[in-house]
PDB file of C-alpha atoms and ligand atoms in Angstrom:
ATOM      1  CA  UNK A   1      83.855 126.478 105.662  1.00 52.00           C
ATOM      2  CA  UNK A   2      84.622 129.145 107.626  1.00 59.00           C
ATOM      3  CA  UNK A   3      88.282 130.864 107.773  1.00 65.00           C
ATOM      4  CA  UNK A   4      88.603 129.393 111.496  1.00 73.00           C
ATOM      5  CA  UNK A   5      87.435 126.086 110.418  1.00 72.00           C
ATOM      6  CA  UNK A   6      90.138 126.170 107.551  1.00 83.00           C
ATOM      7  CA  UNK A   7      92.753 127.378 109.983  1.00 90.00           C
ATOM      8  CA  UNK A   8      92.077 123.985 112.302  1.00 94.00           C
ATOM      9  CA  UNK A   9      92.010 122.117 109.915  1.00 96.00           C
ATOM     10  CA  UNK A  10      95.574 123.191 108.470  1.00 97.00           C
ATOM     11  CA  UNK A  11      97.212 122.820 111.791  1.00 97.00           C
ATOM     12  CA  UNK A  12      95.996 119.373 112.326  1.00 98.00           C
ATOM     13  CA  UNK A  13      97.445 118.499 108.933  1.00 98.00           C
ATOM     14  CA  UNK A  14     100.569 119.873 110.125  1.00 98.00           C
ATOM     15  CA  UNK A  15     100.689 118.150 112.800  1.00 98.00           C
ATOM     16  CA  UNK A  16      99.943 114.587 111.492  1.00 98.00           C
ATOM     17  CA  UNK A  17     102.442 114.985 108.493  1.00 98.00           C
ATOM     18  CA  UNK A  18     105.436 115.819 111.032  1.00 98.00           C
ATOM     19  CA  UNK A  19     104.721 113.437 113.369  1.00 98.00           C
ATOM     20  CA  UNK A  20     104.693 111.182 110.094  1.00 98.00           C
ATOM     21  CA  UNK A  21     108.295 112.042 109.610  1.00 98.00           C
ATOM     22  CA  UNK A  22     109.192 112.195 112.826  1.00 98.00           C
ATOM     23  CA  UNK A  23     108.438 108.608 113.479  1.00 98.00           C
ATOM     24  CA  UNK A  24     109.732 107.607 110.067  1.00 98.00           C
ATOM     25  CA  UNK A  25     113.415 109.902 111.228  1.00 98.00           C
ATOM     26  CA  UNK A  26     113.484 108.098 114.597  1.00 97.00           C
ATOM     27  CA  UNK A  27     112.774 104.457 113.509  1.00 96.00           C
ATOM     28  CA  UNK A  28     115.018 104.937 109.727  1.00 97.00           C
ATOM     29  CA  UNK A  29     111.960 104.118 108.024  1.00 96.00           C
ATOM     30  CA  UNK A  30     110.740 105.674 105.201  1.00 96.00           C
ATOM     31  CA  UNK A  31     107.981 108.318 105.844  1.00 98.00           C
ATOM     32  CA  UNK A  32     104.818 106.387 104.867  1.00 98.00           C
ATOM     33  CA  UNK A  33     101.548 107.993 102.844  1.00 98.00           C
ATOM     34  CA  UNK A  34      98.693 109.255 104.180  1.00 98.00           C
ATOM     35  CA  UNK A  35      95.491 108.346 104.099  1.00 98.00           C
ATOM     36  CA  UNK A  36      92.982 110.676 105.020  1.00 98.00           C
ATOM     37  CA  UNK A  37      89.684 109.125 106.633  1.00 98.00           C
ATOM     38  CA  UNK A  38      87.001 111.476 106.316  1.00 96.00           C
ATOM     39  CA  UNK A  39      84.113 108.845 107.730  1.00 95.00           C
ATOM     40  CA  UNK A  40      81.175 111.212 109.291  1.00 93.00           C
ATOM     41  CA  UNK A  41      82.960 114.213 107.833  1.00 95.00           C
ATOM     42  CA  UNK A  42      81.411 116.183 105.508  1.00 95.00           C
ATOM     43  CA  UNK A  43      82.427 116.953 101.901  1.00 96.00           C
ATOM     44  CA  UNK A  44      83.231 120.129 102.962  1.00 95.00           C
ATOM     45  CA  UNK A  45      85.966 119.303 104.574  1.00 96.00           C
ATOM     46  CA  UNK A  46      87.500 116.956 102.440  1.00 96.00           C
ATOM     47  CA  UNK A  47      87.496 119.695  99.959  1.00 96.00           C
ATOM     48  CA  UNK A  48      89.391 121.656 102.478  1.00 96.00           C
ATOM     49  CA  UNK A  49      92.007 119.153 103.222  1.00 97.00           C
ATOM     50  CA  UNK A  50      92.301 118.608  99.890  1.00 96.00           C
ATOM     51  CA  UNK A  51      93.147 122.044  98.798  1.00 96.00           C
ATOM     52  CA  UNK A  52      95.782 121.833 101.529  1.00 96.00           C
ATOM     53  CA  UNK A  53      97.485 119.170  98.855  1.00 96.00           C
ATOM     54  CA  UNK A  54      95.969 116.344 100.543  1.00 97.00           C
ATOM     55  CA  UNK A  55      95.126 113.458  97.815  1.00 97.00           C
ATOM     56  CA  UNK A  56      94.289 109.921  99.256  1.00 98.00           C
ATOM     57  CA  UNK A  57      91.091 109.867 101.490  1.00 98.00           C
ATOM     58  CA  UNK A  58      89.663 106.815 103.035  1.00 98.00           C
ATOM     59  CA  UNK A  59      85.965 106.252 103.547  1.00 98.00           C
ATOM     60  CA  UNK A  60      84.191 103.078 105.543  1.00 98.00           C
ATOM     61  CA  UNK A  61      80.762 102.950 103.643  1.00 97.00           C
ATOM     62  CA  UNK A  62      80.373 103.294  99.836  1.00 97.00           C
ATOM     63  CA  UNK A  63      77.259 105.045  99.970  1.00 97.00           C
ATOM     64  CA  UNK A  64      79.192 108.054 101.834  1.00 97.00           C
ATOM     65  CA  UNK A  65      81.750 108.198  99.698  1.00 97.00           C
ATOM     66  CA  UNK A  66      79.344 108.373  96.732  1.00 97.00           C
ATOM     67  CA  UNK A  67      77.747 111.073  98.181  1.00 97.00           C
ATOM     68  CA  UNK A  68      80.900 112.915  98.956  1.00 97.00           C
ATOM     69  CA  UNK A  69      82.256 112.187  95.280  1.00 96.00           C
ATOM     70  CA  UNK A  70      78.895 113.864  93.957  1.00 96.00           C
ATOM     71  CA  UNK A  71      79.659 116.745  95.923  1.00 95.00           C
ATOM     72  CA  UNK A  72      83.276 117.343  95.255  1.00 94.00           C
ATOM     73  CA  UNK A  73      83.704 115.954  91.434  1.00 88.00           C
ATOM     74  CA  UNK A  74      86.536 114.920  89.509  1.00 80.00           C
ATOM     75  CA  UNK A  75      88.706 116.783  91.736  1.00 81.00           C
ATOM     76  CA  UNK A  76      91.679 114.302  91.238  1.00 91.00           C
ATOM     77  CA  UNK A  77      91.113 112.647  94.546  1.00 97.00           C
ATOM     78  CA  UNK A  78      92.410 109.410  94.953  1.00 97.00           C
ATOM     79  CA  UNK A  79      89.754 107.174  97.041  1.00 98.00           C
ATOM     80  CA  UNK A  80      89.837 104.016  99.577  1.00 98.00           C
ATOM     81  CA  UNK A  81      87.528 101.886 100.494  1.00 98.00           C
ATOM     82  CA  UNK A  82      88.720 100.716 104.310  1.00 98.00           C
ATOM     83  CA  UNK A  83      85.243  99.689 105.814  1.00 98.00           C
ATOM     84  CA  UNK A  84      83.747  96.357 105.558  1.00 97.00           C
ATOM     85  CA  UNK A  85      82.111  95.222 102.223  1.00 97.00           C
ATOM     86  CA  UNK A  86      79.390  93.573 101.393  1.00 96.00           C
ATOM     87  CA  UNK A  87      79.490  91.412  98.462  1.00 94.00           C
ATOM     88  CA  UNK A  88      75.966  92.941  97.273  1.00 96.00           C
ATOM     89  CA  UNK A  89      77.318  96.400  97.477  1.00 97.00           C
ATOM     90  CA  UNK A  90      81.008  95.230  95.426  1.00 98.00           C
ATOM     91  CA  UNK A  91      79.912  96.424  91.984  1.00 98.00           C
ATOM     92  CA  UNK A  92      79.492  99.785  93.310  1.00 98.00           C
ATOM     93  CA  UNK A  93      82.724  99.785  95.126  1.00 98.00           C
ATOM     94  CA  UNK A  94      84.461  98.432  91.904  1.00 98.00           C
ATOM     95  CA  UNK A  95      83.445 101.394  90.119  1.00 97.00           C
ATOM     96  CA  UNK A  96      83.607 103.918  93.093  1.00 97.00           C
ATOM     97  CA  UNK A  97      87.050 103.203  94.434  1.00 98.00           C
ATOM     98  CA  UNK A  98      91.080 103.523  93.120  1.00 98.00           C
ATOM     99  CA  UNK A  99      91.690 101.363  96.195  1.00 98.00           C
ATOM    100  CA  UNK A 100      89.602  98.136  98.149  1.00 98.00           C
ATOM    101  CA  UNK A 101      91.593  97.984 101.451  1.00 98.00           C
ATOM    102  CA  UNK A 102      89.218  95.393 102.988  1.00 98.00           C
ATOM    103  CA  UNK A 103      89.408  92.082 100.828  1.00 98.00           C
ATOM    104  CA  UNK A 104      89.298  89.432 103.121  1.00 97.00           C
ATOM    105  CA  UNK A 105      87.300  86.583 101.014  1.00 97.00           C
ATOM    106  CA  UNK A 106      88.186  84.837  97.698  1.00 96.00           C
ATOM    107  CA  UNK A 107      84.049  85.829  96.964  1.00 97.00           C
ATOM    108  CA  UNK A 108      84.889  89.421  97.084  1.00 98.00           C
ATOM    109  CA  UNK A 109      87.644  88.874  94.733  1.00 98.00           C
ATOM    110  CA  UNK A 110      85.459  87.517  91.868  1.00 98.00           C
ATOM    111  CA  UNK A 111      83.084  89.947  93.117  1.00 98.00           C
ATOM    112  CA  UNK A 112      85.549  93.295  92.609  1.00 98.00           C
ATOM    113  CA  UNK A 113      87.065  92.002  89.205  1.00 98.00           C
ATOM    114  CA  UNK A 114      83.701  91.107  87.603  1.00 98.00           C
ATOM    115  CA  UNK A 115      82.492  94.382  88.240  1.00 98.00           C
ATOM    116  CA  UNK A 116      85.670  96.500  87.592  1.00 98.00           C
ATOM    117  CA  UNK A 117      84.779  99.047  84.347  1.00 98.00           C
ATOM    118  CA  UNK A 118      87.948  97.833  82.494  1.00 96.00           C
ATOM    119  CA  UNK A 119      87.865 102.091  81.532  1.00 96.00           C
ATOM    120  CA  UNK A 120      88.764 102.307  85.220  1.00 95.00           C
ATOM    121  CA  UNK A 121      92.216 100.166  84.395  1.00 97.00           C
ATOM    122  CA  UNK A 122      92.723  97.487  87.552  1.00 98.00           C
ATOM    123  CA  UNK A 123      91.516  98.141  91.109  1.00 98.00           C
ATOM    124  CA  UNK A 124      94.374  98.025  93.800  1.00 98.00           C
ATOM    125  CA  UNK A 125      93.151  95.928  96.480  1.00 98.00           C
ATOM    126  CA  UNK A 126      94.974  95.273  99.584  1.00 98.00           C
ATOM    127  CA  UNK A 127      93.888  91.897 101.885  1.00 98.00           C
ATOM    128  CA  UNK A 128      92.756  92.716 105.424  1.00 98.00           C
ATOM    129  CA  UNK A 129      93.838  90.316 108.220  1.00 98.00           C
ATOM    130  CA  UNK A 130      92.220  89.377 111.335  1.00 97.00           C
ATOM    131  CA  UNK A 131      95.972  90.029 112.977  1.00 95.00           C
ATOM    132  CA  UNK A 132      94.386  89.799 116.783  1.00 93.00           C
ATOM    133  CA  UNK A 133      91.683  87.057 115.857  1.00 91.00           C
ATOM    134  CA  UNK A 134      89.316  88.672 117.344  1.00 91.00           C
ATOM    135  CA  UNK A 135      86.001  87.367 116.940  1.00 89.00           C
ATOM    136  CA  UNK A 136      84.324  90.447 116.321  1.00 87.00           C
ATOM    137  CA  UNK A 137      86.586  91.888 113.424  1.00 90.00           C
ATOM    138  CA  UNK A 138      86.620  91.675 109.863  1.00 94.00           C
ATOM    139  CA  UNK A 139      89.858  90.266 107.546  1.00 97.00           C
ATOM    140  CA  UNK A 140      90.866  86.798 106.789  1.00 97.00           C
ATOM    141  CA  UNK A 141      93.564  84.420 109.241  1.00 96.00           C
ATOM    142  CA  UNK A 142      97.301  84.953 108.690  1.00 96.00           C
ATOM    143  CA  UNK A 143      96.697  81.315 107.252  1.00 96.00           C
ATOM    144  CA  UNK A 144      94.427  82.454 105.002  1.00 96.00           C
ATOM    145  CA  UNK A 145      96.416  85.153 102.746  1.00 97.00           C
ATOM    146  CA  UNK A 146      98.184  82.727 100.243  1.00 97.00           C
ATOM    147  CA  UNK A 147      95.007  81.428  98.957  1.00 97.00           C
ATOM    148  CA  UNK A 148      93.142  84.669  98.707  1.00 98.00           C
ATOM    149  CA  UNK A 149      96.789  86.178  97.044  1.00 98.00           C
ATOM    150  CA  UNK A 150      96.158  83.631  94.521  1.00 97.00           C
ATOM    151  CA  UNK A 151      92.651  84.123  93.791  1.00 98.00           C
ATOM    152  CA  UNK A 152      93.863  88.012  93.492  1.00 98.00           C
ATOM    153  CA  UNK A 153      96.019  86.859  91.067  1.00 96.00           C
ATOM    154  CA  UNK A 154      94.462  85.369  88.810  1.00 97.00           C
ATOM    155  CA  UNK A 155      91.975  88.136  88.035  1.00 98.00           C
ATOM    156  CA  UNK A 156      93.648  90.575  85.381  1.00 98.00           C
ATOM    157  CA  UNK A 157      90.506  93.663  86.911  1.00 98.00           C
ATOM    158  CA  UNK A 158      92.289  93.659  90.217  1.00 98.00           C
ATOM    159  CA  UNK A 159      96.530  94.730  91.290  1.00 98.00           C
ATOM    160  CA  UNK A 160      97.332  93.578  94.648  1.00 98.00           C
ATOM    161  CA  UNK A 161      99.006  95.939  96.467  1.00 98.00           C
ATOM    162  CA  UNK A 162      99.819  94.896 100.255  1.00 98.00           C
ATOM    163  CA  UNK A 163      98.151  94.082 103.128  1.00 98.00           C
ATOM    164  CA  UNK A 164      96.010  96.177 106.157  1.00 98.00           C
ATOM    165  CA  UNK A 165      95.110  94.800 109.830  1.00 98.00           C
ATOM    166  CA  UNK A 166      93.163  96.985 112.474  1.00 96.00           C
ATOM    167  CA  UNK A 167      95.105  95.304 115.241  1.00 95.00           C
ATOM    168  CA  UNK A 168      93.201  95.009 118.780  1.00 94.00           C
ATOM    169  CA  UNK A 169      93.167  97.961 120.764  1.00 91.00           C
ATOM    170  CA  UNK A 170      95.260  97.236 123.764  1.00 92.00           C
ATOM    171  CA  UNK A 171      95.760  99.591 125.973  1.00 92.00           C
ATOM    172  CA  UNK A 172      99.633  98.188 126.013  1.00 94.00           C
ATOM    173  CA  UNK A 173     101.561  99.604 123.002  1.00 94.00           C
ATOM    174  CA  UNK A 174     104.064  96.972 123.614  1.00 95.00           C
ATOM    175  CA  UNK A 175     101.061  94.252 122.647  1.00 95.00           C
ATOM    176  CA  UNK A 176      99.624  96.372 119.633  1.00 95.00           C
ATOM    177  CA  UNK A 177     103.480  97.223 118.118  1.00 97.00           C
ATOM    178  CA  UNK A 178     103.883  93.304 118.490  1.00 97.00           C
ATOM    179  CA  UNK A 179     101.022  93.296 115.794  1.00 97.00           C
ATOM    180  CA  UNK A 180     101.987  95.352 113.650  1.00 98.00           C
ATOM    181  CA  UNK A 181     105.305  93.095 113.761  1.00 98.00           C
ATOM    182  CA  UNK A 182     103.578  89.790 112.731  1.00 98.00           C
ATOM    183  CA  UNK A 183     101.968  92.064 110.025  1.00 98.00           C
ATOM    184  CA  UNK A 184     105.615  93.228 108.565  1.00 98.00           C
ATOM    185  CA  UNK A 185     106.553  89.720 109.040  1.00 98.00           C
ATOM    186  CA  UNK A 186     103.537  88.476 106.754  1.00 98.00           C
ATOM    187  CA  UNK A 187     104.312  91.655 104.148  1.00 98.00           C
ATOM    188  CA  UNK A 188     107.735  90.889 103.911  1.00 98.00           C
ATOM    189  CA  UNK A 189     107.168  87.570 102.444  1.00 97.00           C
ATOM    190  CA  UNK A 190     104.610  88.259 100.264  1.00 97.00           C
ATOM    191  CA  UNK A 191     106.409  91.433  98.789  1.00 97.00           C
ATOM    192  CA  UNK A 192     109.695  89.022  98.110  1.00 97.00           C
ATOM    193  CA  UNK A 193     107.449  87.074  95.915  1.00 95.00           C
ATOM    194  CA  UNK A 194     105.309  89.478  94.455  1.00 95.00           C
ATOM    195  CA  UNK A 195     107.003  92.511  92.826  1.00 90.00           C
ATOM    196  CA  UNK A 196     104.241  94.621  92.989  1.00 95.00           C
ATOM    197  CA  UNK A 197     103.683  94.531  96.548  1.00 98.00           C
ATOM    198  CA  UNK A 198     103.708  97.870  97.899  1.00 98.00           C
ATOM    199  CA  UNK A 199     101.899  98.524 100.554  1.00 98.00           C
ATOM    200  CA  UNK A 200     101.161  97.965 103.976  1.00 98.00           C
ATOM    201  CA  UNK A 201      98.307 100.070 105.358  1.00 98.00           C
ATOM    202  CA  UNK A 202      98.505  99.694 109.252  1.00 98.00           C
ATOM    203  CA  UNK A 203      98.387 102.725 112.201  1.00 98.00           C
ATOM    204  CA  UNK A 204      96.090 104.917 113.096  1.00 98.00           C
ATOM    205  CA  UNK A 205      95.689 108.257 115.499  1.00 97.00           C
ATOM    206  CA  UNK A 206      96.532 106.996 118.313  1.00 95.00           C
ATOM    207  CA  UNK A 207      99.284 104.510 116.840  1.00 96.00           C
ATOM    208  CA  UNK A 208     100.528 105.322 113.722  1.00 98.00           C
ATOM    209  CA  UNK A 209     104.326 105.696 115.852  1.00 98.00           C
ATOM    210  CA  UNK A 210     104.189 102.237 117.037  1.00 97.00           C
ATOM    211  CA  UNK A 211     102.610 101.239 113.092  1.00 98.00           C
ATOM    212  CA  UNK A 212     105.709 103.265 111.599  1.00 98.00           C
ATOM    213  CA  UNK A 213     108.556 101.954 113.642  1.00 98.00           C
ATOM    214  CA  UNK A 214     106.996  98.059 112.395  1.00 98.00           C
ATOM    215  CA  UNK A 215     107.100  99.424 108.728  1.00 98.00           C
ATOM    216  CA  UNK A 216     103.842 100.659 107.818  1.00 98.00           C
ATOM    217  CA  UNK A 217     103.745 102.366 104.315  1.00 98.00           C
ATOM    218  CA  UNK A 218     100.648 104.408 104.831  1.00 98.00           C
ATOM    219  CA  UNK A 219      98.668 104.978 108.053  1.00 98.00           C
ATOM    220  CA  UNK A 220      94.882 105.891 108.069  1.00 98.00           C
ATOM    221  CA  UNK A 221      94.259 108.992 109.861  1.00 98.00           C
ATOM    222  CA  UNK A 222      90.757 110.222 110.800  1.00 98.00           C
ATOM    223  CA  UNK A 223      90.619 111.848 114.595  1.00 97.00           C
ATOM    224  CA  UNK A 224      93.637 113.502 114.652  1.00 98.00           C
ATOM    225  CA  UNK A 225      93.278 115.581 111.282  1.00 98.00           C
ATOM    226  CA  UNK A 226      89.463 116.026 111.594  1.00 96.00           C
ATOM    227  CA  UNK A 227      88.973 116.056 115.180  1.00 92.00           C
ATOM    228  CA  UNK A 228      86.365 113.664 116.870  1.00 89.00           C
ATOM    229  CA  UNK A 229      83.710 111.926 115.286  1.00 83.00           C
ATOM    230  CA  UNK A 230      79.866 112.893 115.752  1.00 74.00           C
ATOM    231  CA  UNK A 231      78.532 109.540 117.383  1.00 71.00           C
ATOM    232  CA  UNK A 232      77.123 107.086 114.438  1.00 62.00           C
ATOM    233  CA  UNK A 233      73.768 106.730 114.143  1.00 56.00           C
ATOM    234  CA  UNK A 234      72.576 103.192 114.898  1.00 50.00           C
ATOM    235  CA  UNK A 235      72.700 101.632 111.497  1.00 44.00           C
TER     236      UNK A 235
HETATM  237  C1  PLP B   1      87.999 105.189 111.380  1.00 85.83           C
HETATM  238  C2  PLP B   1      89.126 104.383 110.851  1.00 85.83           C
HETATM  239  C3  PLP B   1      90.445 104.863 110.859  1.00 85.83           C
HETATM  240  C4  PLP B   1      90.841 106.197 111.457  1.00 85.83           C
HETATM  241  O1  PLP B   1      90.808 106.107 112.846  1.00 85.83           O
HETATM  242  P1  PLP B   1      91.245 107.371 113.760  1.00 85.83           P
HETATM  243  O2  PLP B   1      91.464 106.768 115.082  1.00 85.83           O
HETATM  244  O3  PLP B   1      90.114 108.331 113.725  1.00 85.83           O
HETATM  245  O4  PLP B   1      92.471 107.941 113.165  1.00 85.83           O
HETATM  246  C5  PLP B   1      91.432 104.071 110.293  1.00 85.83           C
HETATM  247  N1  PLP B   1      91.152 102.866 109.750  1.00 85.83           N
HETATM  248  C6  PLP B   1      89.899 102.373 109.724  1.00 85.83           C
HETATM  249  C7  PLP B   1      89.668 101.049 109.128  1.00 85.83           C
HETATM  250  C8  PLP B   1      88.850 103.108 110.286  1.00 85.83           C
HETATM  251  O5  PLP B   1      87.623 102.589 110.282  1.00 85.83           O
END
């Protein structure tokens, strides 16, 4: 990368983490992690960001972030899987990943934990939920998260962590910050029972201020770090 590049890039970062704790100072929350999505990005700059100090990136489709792993090597990174998984491609996301952010069916579950290299210790997962119930998203019903929290626990491979919702896009943040709020409401009961419950991964560019003030714990960040994405290539 070029010096320029570099210099972008560490601006950006800048940017993100102080708006990070500025929404955490206004709303008294505590200032939540960051998750670096580096979809469509290339290794290059994840190697960049990450000798800026950052350490959790997020990717959307395993094969990328194989790729991208290749490239950069045991460089300490600590990975995410936030994109939709196949159960076909699990065994290659329980090996891949420190993190499944997208479990949303008790198949998946079995899935992740039969497949987890015990070498790897257990795989923090975190269920996604439908919060909008929108027809076209991924994540399981609000109903839904007791049964899959169960199936979670009873498979020693796999540490639930939290929970993660995409909430609709409305154009009102009054409507999205009311999503995030059912989400805190759903965490909050599910962290009372469940010690190790950690982590609610909600907010995004455009929202992580609304996300924060509702509680988030870490926000996934992609545009505003790495600027805007190349258009995807029809899959
Ligand atoms: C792409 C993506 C993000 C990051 O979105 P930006 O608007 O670029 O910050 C966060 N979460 C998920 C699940 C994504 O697919």
């Amino acid at each position: 990368m070029s010096d320029s590049c570099d210099d972008v890039l560490r601006h950006a970062f800048r940017e993100v983490l102080q708006r990070l704790e500025n929404a955490a100072r206004q709303s008294g929350r505590p200032v939540p992690r960051l998750l670096a999505v580096g979809k469509t990005q290339p290794a290059a700059k994840i190697a960049a960001l990450a000798a800026l100090g950052q350490r959790a990136f997020g990717e959307n489709y395993v094969q990328e972030a194989l790729a991208k792993q290749a490239t950069l090597g045991e460089a300490g990174l600590e990975w995410h899987l936030i994109g939709h998984l196949q159960s076909n491609k699990a065994r290659e996301a329980a090996q891949a990943f420190d993190w499944v952010q997208t479990v949303d069916r008790p198949k998946l579950v079995a899935a992740l934990a039969r497949h987890r290299p015990p070498a790897r210790g257990p795989l923090n997962v975190l269920i996604q939920v439908n919060i909008d119930d929108e027809a076209s998203k991924h994540g399981c019903r609000p109903e839904q998260v007791g049964a899959l929290v169960a199936a979670i626990a009873a498979e020693p491979a796999l540490r639930l962590r939290g929970l993660m919702a995409i909430p609709a896009p409305w154009p009102e943040p009054a409507r999205r910050r009311e999503a995030f709020r059912r989400m805190r409401s759903l965490f909050e009961v599910l962290a009372a029972e469940h010690p190790g419950v950690d982590t609610l991964s909600m907010g995004m560019s455009d929202d992580l201020e609304l996300a924060i003030a509702e509680g988030a714990t870490l926000v996934r960040v992609g545009t505003a770090l790495f600027g805007a994405r190349p258009p995807k290539a029809a899959a």
